[in-house]
Short mmCIF file of C-alpha atoms in Angstrom, two decimals:
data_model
loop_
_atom_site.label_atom_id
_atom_site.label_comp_id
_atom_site.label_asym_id
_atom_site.label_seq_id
_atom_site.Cartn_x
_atom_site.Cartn_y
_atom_site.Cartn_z
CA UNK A 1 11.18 21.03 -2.22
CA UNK A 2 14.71 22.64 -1.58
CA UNK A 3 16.11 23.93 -4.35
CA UNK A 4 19.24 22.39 -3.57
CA UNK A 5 17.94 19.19 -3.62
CA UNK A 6 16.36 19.70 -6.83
CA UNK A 7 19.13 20.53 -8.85
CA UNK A 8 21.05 16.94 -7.85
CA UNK A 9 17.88 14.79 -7.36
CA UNK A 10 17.33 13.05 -11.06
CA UNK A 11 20.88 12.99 -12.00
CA UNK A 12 23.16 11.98 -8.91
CA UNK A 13 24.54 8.77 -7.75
CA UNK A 14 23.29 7.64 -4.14
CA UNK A 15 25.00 6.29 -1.32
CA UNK A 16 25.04 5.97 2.27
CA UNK A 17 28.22 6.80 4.02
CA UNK A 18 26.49 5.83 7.35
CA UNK A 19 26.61 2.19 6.76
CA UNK A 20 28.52 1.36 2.99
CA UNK A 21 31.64 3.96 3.52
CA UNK A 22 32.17 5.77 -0.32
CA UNK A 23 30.24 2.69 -1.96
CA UNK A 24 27.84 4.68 -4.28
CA UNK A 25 24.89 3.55 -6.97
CA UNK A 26 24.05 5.24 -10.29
CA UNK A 27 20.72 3.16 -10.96
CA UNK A 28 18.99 4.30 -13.89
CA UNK A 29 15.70 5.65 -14.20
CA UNK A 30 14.55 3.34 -17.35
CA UNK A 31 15.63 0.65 -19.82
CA UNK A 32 14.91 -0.13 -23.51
CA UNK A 33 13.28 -3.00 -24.29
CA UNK A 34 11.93 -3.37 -27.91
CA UNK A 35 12.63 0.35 -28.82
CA UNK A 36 10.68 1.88 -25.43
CA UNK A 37 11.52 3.27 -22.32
CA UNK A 38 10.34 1.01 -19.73
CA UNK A 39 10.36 3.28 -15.99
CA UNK A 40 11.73 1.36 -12.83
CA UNK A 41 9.01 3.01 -11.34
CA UNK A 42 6.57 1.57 -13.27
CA UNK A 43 7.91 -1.86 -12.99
CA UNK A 44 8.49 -1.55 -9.06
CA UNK A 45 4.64 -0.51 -9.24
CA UNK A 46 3.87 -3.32 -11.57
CA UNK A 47 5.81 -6.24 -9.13
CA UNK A 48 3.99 -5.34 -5.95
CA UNK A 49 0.48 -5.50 -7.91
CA UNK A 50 1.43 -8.54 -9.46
CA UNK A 51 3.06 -10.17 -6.12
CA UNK A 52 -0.05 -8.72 -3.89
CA UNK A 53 -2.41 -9.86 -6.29
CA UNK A 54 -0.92 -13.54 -5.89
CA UNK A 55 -0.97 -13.15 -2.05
CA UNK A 56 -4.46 -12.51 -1.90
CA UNK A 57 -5.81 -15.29 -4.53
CA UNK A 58 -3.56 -17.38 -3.18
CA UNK A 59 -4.40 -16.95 0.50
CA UNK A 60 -8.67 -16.05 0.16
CA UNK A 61 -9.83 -19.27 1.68
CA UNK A 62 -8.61 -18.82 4.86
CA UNK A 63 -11.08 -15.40 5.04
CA UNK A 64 -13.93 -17.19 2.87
CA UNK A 65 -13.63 -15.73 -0.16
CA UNK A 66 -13.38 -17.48 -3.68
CA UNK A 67 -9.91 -16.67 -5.96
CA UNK A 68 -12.05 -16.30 -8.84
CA UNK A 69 -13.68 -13.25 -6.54
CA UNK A 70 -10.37 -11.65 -5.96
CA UNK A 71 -9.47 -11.38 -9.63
CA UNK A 72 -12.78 -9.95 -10.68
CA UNK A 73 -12.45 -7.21 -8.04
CA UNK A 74 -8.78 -6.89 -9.05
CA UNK A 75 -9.69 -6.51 -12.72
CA UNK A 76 -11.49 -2.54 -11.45
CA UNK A 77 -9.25 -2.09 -8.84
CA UNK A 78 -5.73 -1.81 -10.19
CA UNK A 79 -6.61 0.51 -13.09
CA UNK A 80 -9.65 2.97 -10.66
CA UNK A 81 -6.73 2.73 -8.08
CA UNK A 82 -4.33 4.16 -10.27
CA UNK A 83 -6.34 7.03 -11.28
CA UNK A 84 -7.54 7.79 -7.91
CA UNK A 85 -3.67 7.65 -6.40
CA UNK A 86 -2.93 10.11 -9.70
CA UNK A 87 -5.91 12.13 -8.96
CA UNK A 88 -5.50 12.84 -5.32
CA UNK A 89 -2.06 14.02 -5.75
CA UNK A 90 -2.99 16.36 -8.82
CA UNK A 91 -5.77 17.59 -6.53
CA UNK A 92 -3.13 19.38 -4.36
CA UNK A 93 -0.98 20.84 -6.75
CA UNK A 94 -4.02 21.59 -9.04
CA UNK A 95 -1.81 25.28 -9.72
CA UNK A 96 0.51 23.55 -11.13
CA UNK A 97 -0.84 20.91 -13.50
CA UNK A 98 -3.43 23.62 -14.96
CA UNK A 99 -0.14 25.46 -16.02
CA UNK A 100 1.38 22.27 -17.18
CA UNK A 101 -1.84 19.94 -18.60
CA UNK A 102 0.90 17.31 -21.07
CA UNK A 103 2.38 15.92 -17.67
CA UNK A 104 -1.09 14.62 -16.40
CA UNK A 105 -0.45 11.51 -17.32
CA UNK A 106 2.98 11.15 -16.84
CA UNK A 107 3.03 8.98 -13.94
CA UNK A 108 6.25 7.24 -14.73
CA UNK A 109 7.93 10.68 -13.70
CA UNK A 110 6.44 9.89 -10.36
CA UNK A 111 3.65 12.02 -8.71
CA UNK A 112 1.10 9.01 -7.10
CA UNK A 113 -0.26 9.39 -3.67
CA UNK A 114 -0.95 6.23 -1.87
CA UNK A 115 -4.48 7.70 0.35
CA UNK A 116 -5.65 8.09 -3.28
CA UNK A 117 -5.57 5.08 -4.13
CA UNK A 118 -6.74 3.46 -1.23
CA UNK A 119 -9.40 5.82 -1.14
CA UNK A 120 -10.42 5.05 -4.42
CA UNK A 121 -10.17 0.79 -3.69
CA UNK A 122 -12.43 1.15 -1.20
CA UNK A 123 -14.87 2.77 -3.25
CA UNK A 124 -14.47 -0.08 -5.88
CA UNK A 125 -13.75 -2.86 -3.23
CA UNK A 126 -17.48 -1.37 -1.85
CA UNK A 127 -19.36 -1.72 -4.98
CA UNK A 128 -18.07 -5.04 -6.41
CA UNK A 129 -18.97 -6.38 -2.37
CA UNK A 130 -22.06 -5.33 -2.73
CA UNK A 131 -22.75 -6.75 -6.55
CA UNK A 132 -20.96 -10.17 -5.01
CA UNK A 133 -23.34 -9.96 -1.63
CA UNK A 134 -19.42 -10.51 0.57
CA UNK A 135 -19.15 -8.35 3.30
CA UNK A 136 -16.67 -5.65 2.97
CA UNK A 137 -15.01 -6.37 5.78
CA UNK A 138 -14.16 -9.57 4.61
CA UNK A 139 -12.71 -9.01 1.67
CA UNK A 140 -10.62 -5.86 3.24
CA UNK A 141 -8.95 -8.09 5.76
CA UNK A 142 -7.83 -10.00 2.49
CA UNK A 143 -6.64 -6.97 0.54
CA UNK A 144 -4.76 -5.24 2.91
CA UNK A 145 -2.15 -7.62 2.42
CA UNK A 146 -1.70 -7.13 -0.61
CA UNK A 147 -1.70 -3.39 -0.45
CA UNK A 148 1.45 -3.69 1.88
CA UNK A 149 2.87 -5.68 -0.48
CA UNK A 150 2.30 -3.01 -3.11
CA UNK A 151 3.62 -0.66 -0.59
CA UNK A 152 6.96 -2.40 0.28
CA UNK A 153 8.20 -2.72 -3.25
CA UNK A 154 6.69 0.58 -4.62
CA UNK A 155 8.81 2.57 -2.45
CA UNK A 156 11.61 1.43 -4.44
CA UNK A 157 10.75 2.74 -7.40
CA UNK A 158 11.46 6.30 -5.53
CA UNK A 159 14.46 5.21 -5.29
CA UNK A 160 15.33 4.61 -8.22
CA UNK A 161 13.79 8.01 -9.26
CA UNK A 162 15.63 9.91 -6.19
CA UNK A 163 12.42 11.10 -5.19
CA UNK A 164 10.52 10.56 -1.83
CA UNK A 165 13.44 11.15 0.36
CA UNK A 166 13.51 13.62 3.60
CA UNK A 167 15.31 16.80 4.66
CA UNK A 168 18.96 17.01 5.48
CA UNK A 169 20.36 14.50 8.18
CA UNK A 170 23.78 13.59 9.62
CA UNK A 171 22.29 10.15 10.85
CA UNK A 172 23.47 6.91 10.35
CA UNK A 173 21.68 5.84 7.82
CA UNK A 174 21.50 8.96 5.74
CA UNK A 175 21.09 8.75 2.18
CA UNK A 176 23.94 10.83 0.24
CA UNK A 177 22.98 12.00 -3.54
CA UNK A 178 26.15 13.48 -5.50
CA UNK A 179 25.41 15.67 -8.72
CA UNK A 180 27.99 15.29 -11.40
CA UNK A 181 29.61 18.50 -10.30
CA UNK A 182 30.55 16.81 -7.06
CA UNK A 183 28.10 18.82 -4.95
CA UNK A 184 26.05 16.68 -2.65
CA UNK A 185 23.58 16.52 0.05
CA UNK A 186 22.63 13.78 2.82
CA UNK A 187 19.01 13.62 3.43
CA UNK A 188 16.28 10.91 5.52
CA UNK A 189 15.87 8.15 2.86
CA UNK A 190 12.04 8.10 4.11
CA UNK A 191 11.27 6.04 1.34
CA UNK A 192 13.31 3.19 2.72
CA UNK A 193 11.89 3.75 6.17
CA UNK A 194 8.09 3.17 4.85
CA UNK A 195 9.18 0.06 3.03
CA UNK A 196 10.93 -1.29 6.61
CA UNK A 197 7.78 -0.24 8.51
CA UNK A 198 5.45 -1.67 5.87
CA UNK A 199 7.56 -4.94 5.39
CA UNK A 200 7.39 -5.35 9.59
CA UNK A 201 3.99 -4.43 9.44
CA UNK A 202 3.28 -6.92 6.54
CA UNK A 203 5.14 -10.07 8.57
CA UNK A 204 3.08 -9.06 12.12
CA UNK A 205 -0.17 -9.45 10.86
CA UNK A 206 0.53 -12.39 8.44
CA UNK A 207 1.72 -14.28 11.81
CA UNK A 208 -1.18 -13.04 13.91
CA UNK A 209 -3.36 -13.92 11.12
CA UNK A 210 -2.24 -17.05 10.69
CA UNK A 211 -2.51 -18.51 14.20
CA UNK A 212 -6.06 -17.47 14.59
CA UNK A 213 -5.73 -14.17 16.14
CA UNK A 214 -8.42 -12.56 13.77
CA UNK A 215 -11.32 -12.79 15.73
CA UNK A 216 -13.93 -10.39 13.61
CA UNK A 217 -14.01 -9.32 10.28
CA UNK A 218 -12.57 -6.33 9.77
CA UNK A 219 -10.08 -6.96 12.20
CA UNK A 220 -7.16 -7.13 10.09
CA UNK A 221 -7.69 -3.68 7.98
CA UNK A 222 -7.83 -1.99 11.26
CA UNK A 223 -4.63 -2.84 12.10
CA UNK A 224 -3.38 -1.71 9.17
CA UNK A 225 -4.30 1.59 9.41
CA UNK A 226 -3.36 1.68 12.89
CA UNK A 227 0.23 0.83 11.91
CA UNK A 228 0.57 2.16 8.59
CA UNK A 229 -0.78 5.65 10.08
CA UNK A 230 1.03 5.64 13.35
CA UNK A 231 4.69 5.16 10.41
CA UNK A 232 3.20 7.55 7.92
CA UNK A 233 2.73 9.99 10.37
CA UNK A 234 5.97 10.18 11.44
CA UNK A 235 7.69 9.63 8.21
CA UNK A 236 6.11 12.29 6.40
CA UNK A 237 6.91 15.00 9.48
CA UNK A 238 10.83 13.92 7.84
CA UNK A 239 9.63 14.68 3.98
CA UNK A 240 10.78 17.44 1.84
CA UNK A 241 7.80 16.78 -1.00
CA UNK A 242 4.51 16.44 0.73
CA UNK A 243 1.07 17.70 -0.41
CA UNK A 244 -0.14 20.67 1.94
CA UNK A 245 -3.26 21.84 2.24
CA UNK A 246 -4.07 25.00 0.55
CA UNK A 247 -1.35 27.58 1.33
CA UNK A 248 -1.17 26.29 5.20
CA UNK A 249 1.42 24.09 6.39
CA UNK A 250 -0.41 21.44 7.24
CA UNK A 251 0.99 18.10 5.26
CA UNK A 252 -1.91 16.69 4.21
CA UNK A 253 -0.99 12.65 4.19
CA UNK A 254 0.45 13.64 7.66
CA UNK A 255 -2.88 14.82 8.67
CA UNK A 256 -5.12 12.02 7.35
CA UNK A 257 -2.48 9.35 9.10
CA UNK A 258 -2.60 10.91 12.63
CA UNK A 259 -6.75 10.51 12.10
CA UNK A 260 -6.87 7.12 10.79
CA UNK A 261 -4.25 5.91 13.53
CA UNK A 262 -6.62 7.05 16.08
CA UNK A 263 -9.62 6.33 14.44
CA UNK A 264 -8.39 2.95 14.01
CA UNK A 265 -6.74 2.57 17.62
CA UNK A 266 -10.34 3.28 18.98
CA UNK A 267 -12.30 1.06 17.40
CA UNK A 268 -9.64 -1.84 17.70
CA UNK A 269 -10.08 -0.82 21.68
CA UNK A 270 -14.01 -0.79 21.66
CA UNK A 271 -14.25 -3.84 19.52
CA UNK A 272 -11.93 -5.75 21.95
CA UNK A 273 -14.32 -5.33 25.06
CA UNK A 274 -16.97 -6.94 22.65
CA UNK A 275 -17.64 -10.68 22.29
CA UNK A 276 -17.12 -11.98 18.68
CA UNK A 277 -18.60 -15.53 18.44
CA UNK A 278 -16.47 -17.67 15.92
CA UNK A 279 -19.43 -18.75 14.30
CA UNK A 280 -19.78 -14.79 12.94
CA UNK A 281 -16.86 -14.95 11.26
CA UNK A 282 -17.37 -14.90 7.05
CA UNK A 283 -14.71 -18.05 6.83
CA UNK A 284 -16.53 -19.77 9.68
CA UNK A 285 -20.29 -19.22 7.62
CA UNK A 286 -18.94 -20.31 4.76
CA UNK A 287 -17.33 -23.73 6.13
CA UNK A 288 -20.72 -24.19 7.91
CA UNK A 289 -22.94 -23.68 4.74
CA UNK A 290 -20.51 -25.81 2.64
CA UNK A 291 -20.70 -28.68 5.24
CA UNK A 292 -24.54 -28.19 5.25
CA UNK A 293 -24.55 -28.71 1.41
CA UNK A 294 -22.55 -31.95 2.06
CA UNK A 295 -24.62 -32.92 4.47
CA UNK A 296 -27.66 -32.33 2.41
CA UNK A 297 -26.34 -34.16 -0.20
CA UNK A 298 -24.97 -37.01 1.43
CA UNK A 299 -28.49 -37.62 3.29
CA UNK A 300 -30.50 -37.03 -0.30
CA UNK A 301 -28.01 -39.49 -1.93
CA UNK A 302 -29.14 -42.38 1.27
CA UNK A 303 -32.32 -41.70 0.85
CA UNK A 304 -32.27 -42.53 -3.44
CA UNK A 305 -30.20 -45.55 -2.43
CA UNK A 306 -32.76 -46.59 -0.09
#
């Protein structure tokens, strides 16, 4: 990161000339509450778990899966995905951390990288799938919704710790951050552009969703990736804090976006020249084999009364 920006980043007031004229913000970092420092971060985290979680229980019918099913895969998933989103970012500044082994776990200070933790929710989403015998898919078309809800309100916790911002810009919207010697700097406010693109994102597929337009499972998830990639990509090209790989300049959530875009875009193209019967759709098996069970019963419960 510039070292400019780091002297003003933790300590400066934000504004955003562009749009709000000299309006500025101080927002703090933390709060007490019962003698402890409670992190915005950390509570901007906690909300979009809490409110994705609620999505998903709240909305797993409609891809046949039971609520009950959500929260027991949501019980591995928040804490493994944690660690994995901590992990993944420690990976690439491994130099770093081995000098400096106390700030491991300080998370509140920010330092989480979102392909870690999917990466590591998949893994978990895989296994508890397979112990539950629901197809992956499934249950992935379900989850990504609440991942972008995650997303959306996450990125405000880098707000509120200055952090996840781009390089220097005179654009409308710039973000301005003013140390308390006056000096300042106006820079890409990329975190507020990935909350946008996620929150669009988020509203798209909930309305295609919703009037039937998911015609296979694992329709959904593609589409996240193919959207959330295709923004990533070209929000992280604006970053001043990304994770490289090795001493090249290649930004490493940069890379991974532009090949899960693609990735995605392709198989969303070859699985649209394919025919997808309703009747292979997890919801669809699920209604069936409960109305057979009705049936059943109904026809067992005629045949007693007989």
């Amino acid at each position: 990161m510039d070292t400019a920006i780091e002297t003003i980043q933790r300590t400066s007031t934000i504004g955003f000339p562009g749009l709000f004229g000299d309006w500025t913000i101080d927002p703090p970092a933390s709060f007490t509450l019962f003698g402890r420092s409670i992190y915005f971060y950390g509570v901007f985290i906690a909300l979009g778990f809490l409110l994705g979680i609620t999505y998903c229980a709240k909305n797993s019918k409609r891809f046949g899966i039971r609520e009950d099913d959500v929260y027991d895969l949501i019980l591995w998933l928040i804490p493994l995905s944690i660690v994995g989103a901590r992990l993944y970012f420690i990976a690439f500044k491994a130099e770093y951390y081995l000098a400096h082994p106390g700030e491991i776990v300080e998370i509140w200070n920010g330092g989480l990288a979102i392909y870690g933790g999917v990466i590591a929710g998949v893994i978990v989403m895989l296994l508890v799938c397979r112990h539950k015998k629901i197809p992956w898919q499934a249950m992935f078309d379900l989850l990504i919704y609440g991942l972008l809800i995650g997303q959306i309100l996450g990125r405000w916790g880098n707000f509120m710790n200055r952090e996840a911002f781009g390089a220097e810009t005179d654009i409308f919207c710039r973000m301005q951050l003013t140390a308390p010697d006056g000096s300042s700097i106006c820079v890409h406010p990329t975190f507020l552009y990935e909350s946008l693109w996620n929150l669009v994102g988020f509203i798209a597929l909930a309305i295609w969703e919703r009037r039937g337009g998911r015609r296979y499972d694992g329709q959904a998830a593609l589409g996240y990736f193919f959207w959330y990639g295709l923004g990533r990509a070209w929000i992280e090209g604006l970053r001043t804090d990304s994770l490289y790989i090795g001493g090249t300049s290649l930004r490493v959530s940069q890379l991974l976006s532009i090949v899960l875009c693609i990735t995605a875009l392709v198989l969303l193209i070859v699985n649209a020249r394919k025919k997808h019967p309703p009747e292979e759709l997890y919801v669809n098996r699920v209604a069936a084999a409960e109305a057979a069970v009705i049936v059943n019963n109904q026809e067992n419960t005629e045949e007693e009364q007989a």
